[in-house]
Coordinates of N, CA and C and ligand atoms in Angstrom, one line a residue:
M1398 N 7.6 -9.8 11.0 CA 7.8 -8.8 10.2 C 7.4 -9.8 9.0
L1399 N 6.8 -8.3 7.7 CA 6.5 -9.3 6.7 C 7.3 -8.6 5.5
K1400 N 7.4 -9.0 4.8 CA 8.3 -8.4 3.8 C 7.5 -8.7 2.4
G1401 N 7.8 -7.8 1.4 CA 7.7 -7.5 -0.1 C 8.5 -7.3 -0.9
S1402 N 8.3 -7.7 -2.3 CA 9.1 -6.9 -3.1 C 8.5 -6.8 -4.4
C1403 N 8.6 -6.1 -5.4 CA 8.0 -6.0 -6.5 C 8.8 -6.8 -7.8
H1404 N 7.9 -7.2 -8.6 CA 8.1 -8.2 -9.4 C 9.9 -8.2 -9.6
C1405 N 10.7 -7.3 -10.3 CA 12.0 -7.5 -10.4 C 13.1 -7.5 -9.4
G1406 N 12.3 -7.2 -8.4 CA 13.0 -6.9 -6.9 C 14.0 -5.8 -6.8
K1407 N 13.6 -4.5 -7.3 CA 14.6 -3.2 -7.2 C 13.6 -2.4 -6.1
V1408 N 12.5 -2.8 -5.4 CA 11.7 -2.1 -4.7 C 11.4 -3.1 -3.6
N1409 N 11.7 -2.8 -2.3 CA 11.5 -3.9 -1.4 C 11.0 -3.2 -0.2
F1410 N 10.2 -3.8 1.0 CA 9.9 -3.2 2.0 C 9.8 -4.4 3.0
D1411 N 10.1 -3.6 4.1 CA 9.5 -4.7 5.4 C 8.2 -3.9 6.1
L1412 N 7.6 -4.6 6.7 CA 6.2 -4.6 7.3 C 6.6 -4.9 8.9
L1413 N 6.7 -3.8 9.8 CA 7.5 -4.2 10.8 C 6.4 -4.7 12.3
I1414 N 5.4 -4.5 11.4 CA 4.3 -4.8 12.7 C 3.5 -6.1 12.0
K1415 N 2.9 -6.5 12.6 CA 1.7 -8.0 12.2 C 0.2 -7.5 12.1
P1416 N -0.1 -6.4 11.4 CA -1.5 -6.3 11.0 C -2.9 -7.0 11.4
T1417 N -3.8 -6.5 11.9 CA -5.2 -7.3 12.7 C -6.2 -7.7 11.1
H1418 N -5.9 -7.0 9.8 CA -6.3 -7.0 8.5 C -5.6 -6.8 7.6
F1419 N -5.7 -6.7 6.2 CA -5.7 -6.0 5.2 C -7.0 -5.4 4.7
T1420 N -6.8 -4.8 3.9 CA -7.7 -3.8 2.8 C -7.9 -4.0 1.5
E1421 N -8.9 -4.6 1.0 CA -9.4 -4.2 -0.2 C -10.2 -3.2 -0.3
C1422 N -9.6 -2.3 -1.5 CA -10.4 -0.8 -1.8 C -11.3 -1.0 -2.9
N1423 N -12.0 -0.2 -2.9 CA -12.8 -0.2 -4.6 C -12.8 1.3 -5.0
C1424 N -12.1 2.1 -4.6 CA -11.9 3.3 -5.2 C -11.2 3.1 -6.2
S1425 N -11.2 4.4 -7.6 CA -11.0 4.4 -8.9 C -9.0 4.0 -8.8
I1426 N -8.6 4.2 -8.1 CA -7.3 4.1 -8.2 C -6.8 2.4 -7.6
C1427 N -7.6 1.8 -6.5 CA -7.1 0.5 -5.7 C -7.6 -0.2 -6.9
Y1428 N -9.1 -0.1 -7.0 CA -9.5 -0.9 -8.2 C -9.0 -1.4 -9.2
R1429 N -8.4 -0.3 -9.4 CA -7.3 -0.3 -11.0 C -5.9 -1.6 -10.5
I1430 N -5.5 -0.9 -9.8 CA -4.0 -1.6 -9.1 C -4.5 -3.0 -8.9
G1431 N -5.6 -3.5 -8.3 CA -5.4 -4.5 -7.5 C -5.1 -5.0 -6.2
A1432 N -4.7 -3.9 -5.5 CA -3.6 -4.3 -4.3 C -4.6 -4.6 -3.4
I1433 N -3.6 -5.1 -2.4 CA -4.5 -5.6 -1.1 C -3.3 -4.9 0.0
W1434 N -4.1 -3.9 0.7 CA -3.1 -3.1 1.5 C -3.0 -3.4 2.8
A1435 N -1.8 -3.0 3.4 CA -1.5 -3.1 4.8 C -1.3 -1.9 5.3
H1436 N -1.9 -1.5 6.3 CA -1.5 0.3 6.5 C -1.0 0.3 7.7
A1437 N -0.1 1.3 8.3 CA 0.8 1.4 9.1 C 1.4 2.9 9.3
D1438 N 1.5 3.3 10.2 CA 2.2 4.2 10.7 C 3.8 3.9 9.7
E1439 N 4.2 5.0 9.5 CA 5.5 5.5 8.4 C 6.6 4.4 9.0
S1440 N 6.6 5.0 10.7 CA 7.4 4.1 11.2 C 7.5 2.7 11.2
E1441 N 6.7 2.2 11.0 CA 6.3 0.6 10.9 C 6.9 0.0 9.9
I1442 N 7.4 0.9 9.0 CA 7.4 0.3 7.5 C 8.8 0.9 6.9
N1443 N 9.7 -0.5 6.4 CA 10.6 0.3 5.5 C 10.7 0.2 4.2
I1444 N 10.6 1.3 3.6 CA 10.9 0.9 1.8 C 12.6 0.9 1.5
I1445 N 13.0 -0.1 0.9 CA 14.2 -0.2 0.7 C 14.4 -0.4 -0.7
C1446 N 14.7 1.0 -1.0 CA 15.0 1.1 -3.0 C 15.7 2.1 -3.0
N1447 N 16.4 2.4 -4.5 CA 16.8 3.8 -4.6 C 15.7 5.0 -4.9
D1448 N 15.8 5.7 -4.6 CA 14.3 6.6 -5.1 C 14.3 6.8 -6.4
E1449 N 15.2 6.8 -7.2 CA 15.1 7.2 -8.5 C 14.3 5.9 -9.7
D1450 N 14.4 4.9 -8.5 CA 13.6 3.5 -9.1 C 12.0 3.8 -8.8
L1451 N 11.7 4.5 -8.0 CA 10.2 4.9 -7.8 C 9.7 5.9 -8.8
I1452 N 8.1 5.6 -9.2 CA 7.6 6.4 -9.8 C 6.5 6.6 -8.9
D1453 N 6.1 8.3 -8.9 CA 4.8 8.6 -7.8 C 4.0 9.1 -8.8
Y1454 N 2.6 8.3 -8.8 CA 1.6 9.0 -8.9 C 0.5 9.7 -8.2
I1455 N 0.8 10.8 -8.6 CA 0.0 11.9 -8.0 C -1.4 12.7 -8.2
W1456 N -2.7 12.5 -7.7 CA -3.7 12.9 -8.6 C -4.8 13.9 -7.7
G1457 N -6.0 14.5 -8.3 CA -6.7 14.9 -7.8 C -6.2 15.9 -6.3
D1458 N -6.6 15.2 -4.7 CA -6.4 16.3 -3.9 C -5.1 16.7 -3.5
K1459 N -4.6 15.6 -4.5 CA -2.7 15.7 -4.1 C -2.5 15.2 -2.5
M1460 N -2.9 14.4 -1.9 CA -2.9 14.1 -0.4 C -2.0 13.0 -0.5
L1461 N -2.3 11.9 -1.5 CA -1.1 10.5 -1.5 C -0.4 10.7 -2.7
A1462 N 0.9 9.5 -2.5 CA 1.2 9.5 -4.0 C 1.3 7.9 -3.6
F1463 N 1.3 7.2 -4.9 CA 1.1 5.9 -5.0 C 2.5 5.5 -5.6
C1464 N 3.1 5.0 -4.8 CA 5.0 4.7 -5.8 C 4.7 3.3 -6.1
S1465 N 5.2 3.2 -7.8 CA 5.5 2.0 -8.2 C 6.8 1.4 -8.8
C1466 N 7.3 1.0 -9.1 CA 8.9 0.5 -9.2 C 8.9 1.2 -10.7
K1467 N 10.0 1.8 -11.3 CA 10.1 1.9 -12.5 C 10.2 1.6 -13.4
F1468 N 10.7 0.2 -13.1 CA 11.1 -0.7 -14.1 C 10.0 -2.4 -14.6
C1469 N 9.5 -2.5 -13.4 CA 8.6 -4.1 -13.8 C 7.3 -3.2 -13.2
G1470 N 7.1 -2.0 -12.8 CA 5.7 -1.3 -12.8 C 4.3 -1.6 -11.6
C1471 N 5.6 -2.6 -10.6 CA 4.3 -2.9 -9.8 C 4.3 -2.3 -9.0
T1472 N 3.0 -1.5 -7.9 CA 2.8 -0.2 -7.0 C 2.7 -1.1 -5.9
T1473 N 3.5 -0.7 -5.1 CA 4.5 -1.4 -4.1 C 3.6 -0.3 -2.7
H1474 N 3.5 0.7 -2.6 CA 3.1 1.5 -1.2 C 2.6 2.4 -1.9
W1475 N 1.5 3.4 -0.7 CA 1.7 4.7 -1.0 C 1.9 5.4 0.0
K1476 N 2.1 6.6 0.1 CA 2.5 7.6 1.8 C 2.0 8.7 1.5
D1477 N 1.5 9.6 2.5 CA 1.0 10.7 2.4 C 1.9 11.7 2.2
L1478 N 1.4 12.8 1.8 CA 2.4 13.8 1.0 C 2.4 15.0 2.1
D1479 N 1.6 15.2 3.0 CA 1.8 15.8 4.0 C 2.3 15.2 5.8
A1480 N 3.4 15.0 5.3 CA 4.3 14.4 6.4 C 3.7 14.6 7.9
Q1481 N 3.4 16.0 8.2 CA 3.1 16.8 9.3 C 1.6 16.6 9.7
Q1482 N 0.8 16.2 8.4 CA -0.3 16.3 9.0 C -0.9 14.5 9.5
S1483 N -0.5 13.8 8.7 CA -0.6 12.0 8.7 C 0.6 11.7 8.3
T1484 N 1.4 10.2 9.4 CA 2.2 9.7 8.8 C 1.4 8.1 8.6
R1485 N 0.5 8.2 8.1 CA 0.0 6.9 7.6 C 0.3 6.6 6.4
M1486 N 0.8 5.4 5.9 CA 0.9 5.0 4.5 C 1.0 3.6 4.6
A1487 N 0.8 3.0 3.7 CA 0.1 1.5 3.3 C 0.8 0.8 2.4
V1488 N 1.4 -0.5 2.4 CA 2.3 -1.6 1.6 C 0.9 -2.2 1.0
N1489 N 1.3 -2.3 -0.1 CA 1.0 -3.5 -1.0 C 1.3 -4.8 -0.9
M1490 N 0.7 -5.7 -0.1 CA 0.3 -7.0 0.4 C 0.9 -8.0 -1.0
R1491 N 0.3 -7.7 -2.1 CA 0.6 -8.5 -3.3 C 1.9 -8.9 -3.4
M1492 N 2.6 -7.9 -2.9 CA 4.1 -8.0 -3.7 C 4.8 -9.2 -2.5
A1493 N 3.8 -9.4 -1.0 CA 4.3 -10.4 -0.8 C 4.2 -12.0 -0.6
N1494 N 4.9 -12.6 -0.2 CA 4.6 -14.2 0.0 C 3.3 -14.5 0.2
K1495 N 2.6 -15.4 -0.7 CA 1.1 -15.7 -0.3 C 1.0 -16.4 0.9
A1496 N 2.1 -17.2 0.9 CA 2.0 -18.2 2.4 C 1.7 -17.2 4.0
E1497 N 2.8 -16.4 3.4 CA 2.7 -15.7 5.4 C 1.4 -14.8 5.4
L1498 N 0.6 -14.5 4.4 CA -0.8 -13.9 4.5 C -2.2 -14.7 5.3
Q1499 N -1.5 -15.8 4.9 CA -3.0 -16.9 5.5 C -3.7 -16.6 6.0
N1500 N -3.0 -16.2 7.4 CA -4.0 -15.8 8.5 C -4.2 -14.5 9.0
I1501 N -4.2 -14.0 8.1 CA -4.7 -12.9 8.4 C -5.6 -12.1 7.7
P1502 N -6.8 -11.8 8.1 CA -8.1 -11.8 7.0 C -7.8 -10.2 6.3
V1503 N -8.9 -10.4 5.0 CA -8.8 -9.3 4.2 C -10.2 -8.8 4.1
R1504 N -10.2 -7.4 4.5 CA -11.6 -6.3 4.8 C -11.8 -6.0 3.5
H1505 N -12.8 -5.6 3.2 CA -13.4 -5.2 1.9 C -13.9 -3.4 2.2
F1506 N -13.3 -2.9 1.8 CA -13.3 -1.2 1.9 C -14.3 -0.5 0.7
D1507 N -15.4 0.5 1.0 CA -15.8 0.8 0.0 C -15.5 2.1 -0.3
G1508 N -13.9 2.4 -0.8 CA -13.4 3.6 -1.2 C -14.6 4.3 -2.4
A1509 N -15.2 3.8 -2.7 CA -15.7 4.8 -3.9 C -16.9 5.0 -3.8
D1510 N -17.6 4.5 -2.7 CA -18.7 5.6 -2.1 C -19.2 5.8 -0.9
S1511 N -19.5 4.8 0.0 CA -19.5 4.9 1.7 C -18.6 5.7 2.5
F1512 N -17.2 5.2 2.0 CA -16.0 5.3 3.0 C -16.3 4.3 4.2
E1513 N -16.8 3.3 4.2 CA -17.2 2.2 5.1 C -16.5 0.7 4.6
Y1514 N -16.0 0.0 5.6 CA -16.1 -1.4 5.5 C -17.4 -1.7 4.9
L1515 N -17.2 -2.9 3.8 CA -18.3 -3.6 3.9 C -18.8 -4.8 4.5
D1516 N -18.0 -5.3 5.3 CA -18.6 -6.5 6.4 C -18.7 -6.2 7.5
Ligands
ZN3098 ZN1 10.4 -4.0 -10.0

């Protein structure tokens, strides 16, 4: 299990699986956040926080919410807003202990343009 937490510690997560890779994406939002995502099914991720400590950022086609700690501003995860259609979500591994991530490769996803992995 991999754990992460925002800077102030109010928002924590557990990733219950060990992913084969993480994803860095260059789309307009991921590029700005600088996130390294671990994608999983929502059943494989526990978000541990008070709901009122999160800010959801929702824009465009309103498919996803990017969730950040209201206090320290760290973006900890995104979730699908239509859980009936998709239970995919992702946690930002920049919130995790670097040493625990070393054996898992980071793949680069071209979310800005081709929507394919660049490696
Ligand atoms: Zn925080």
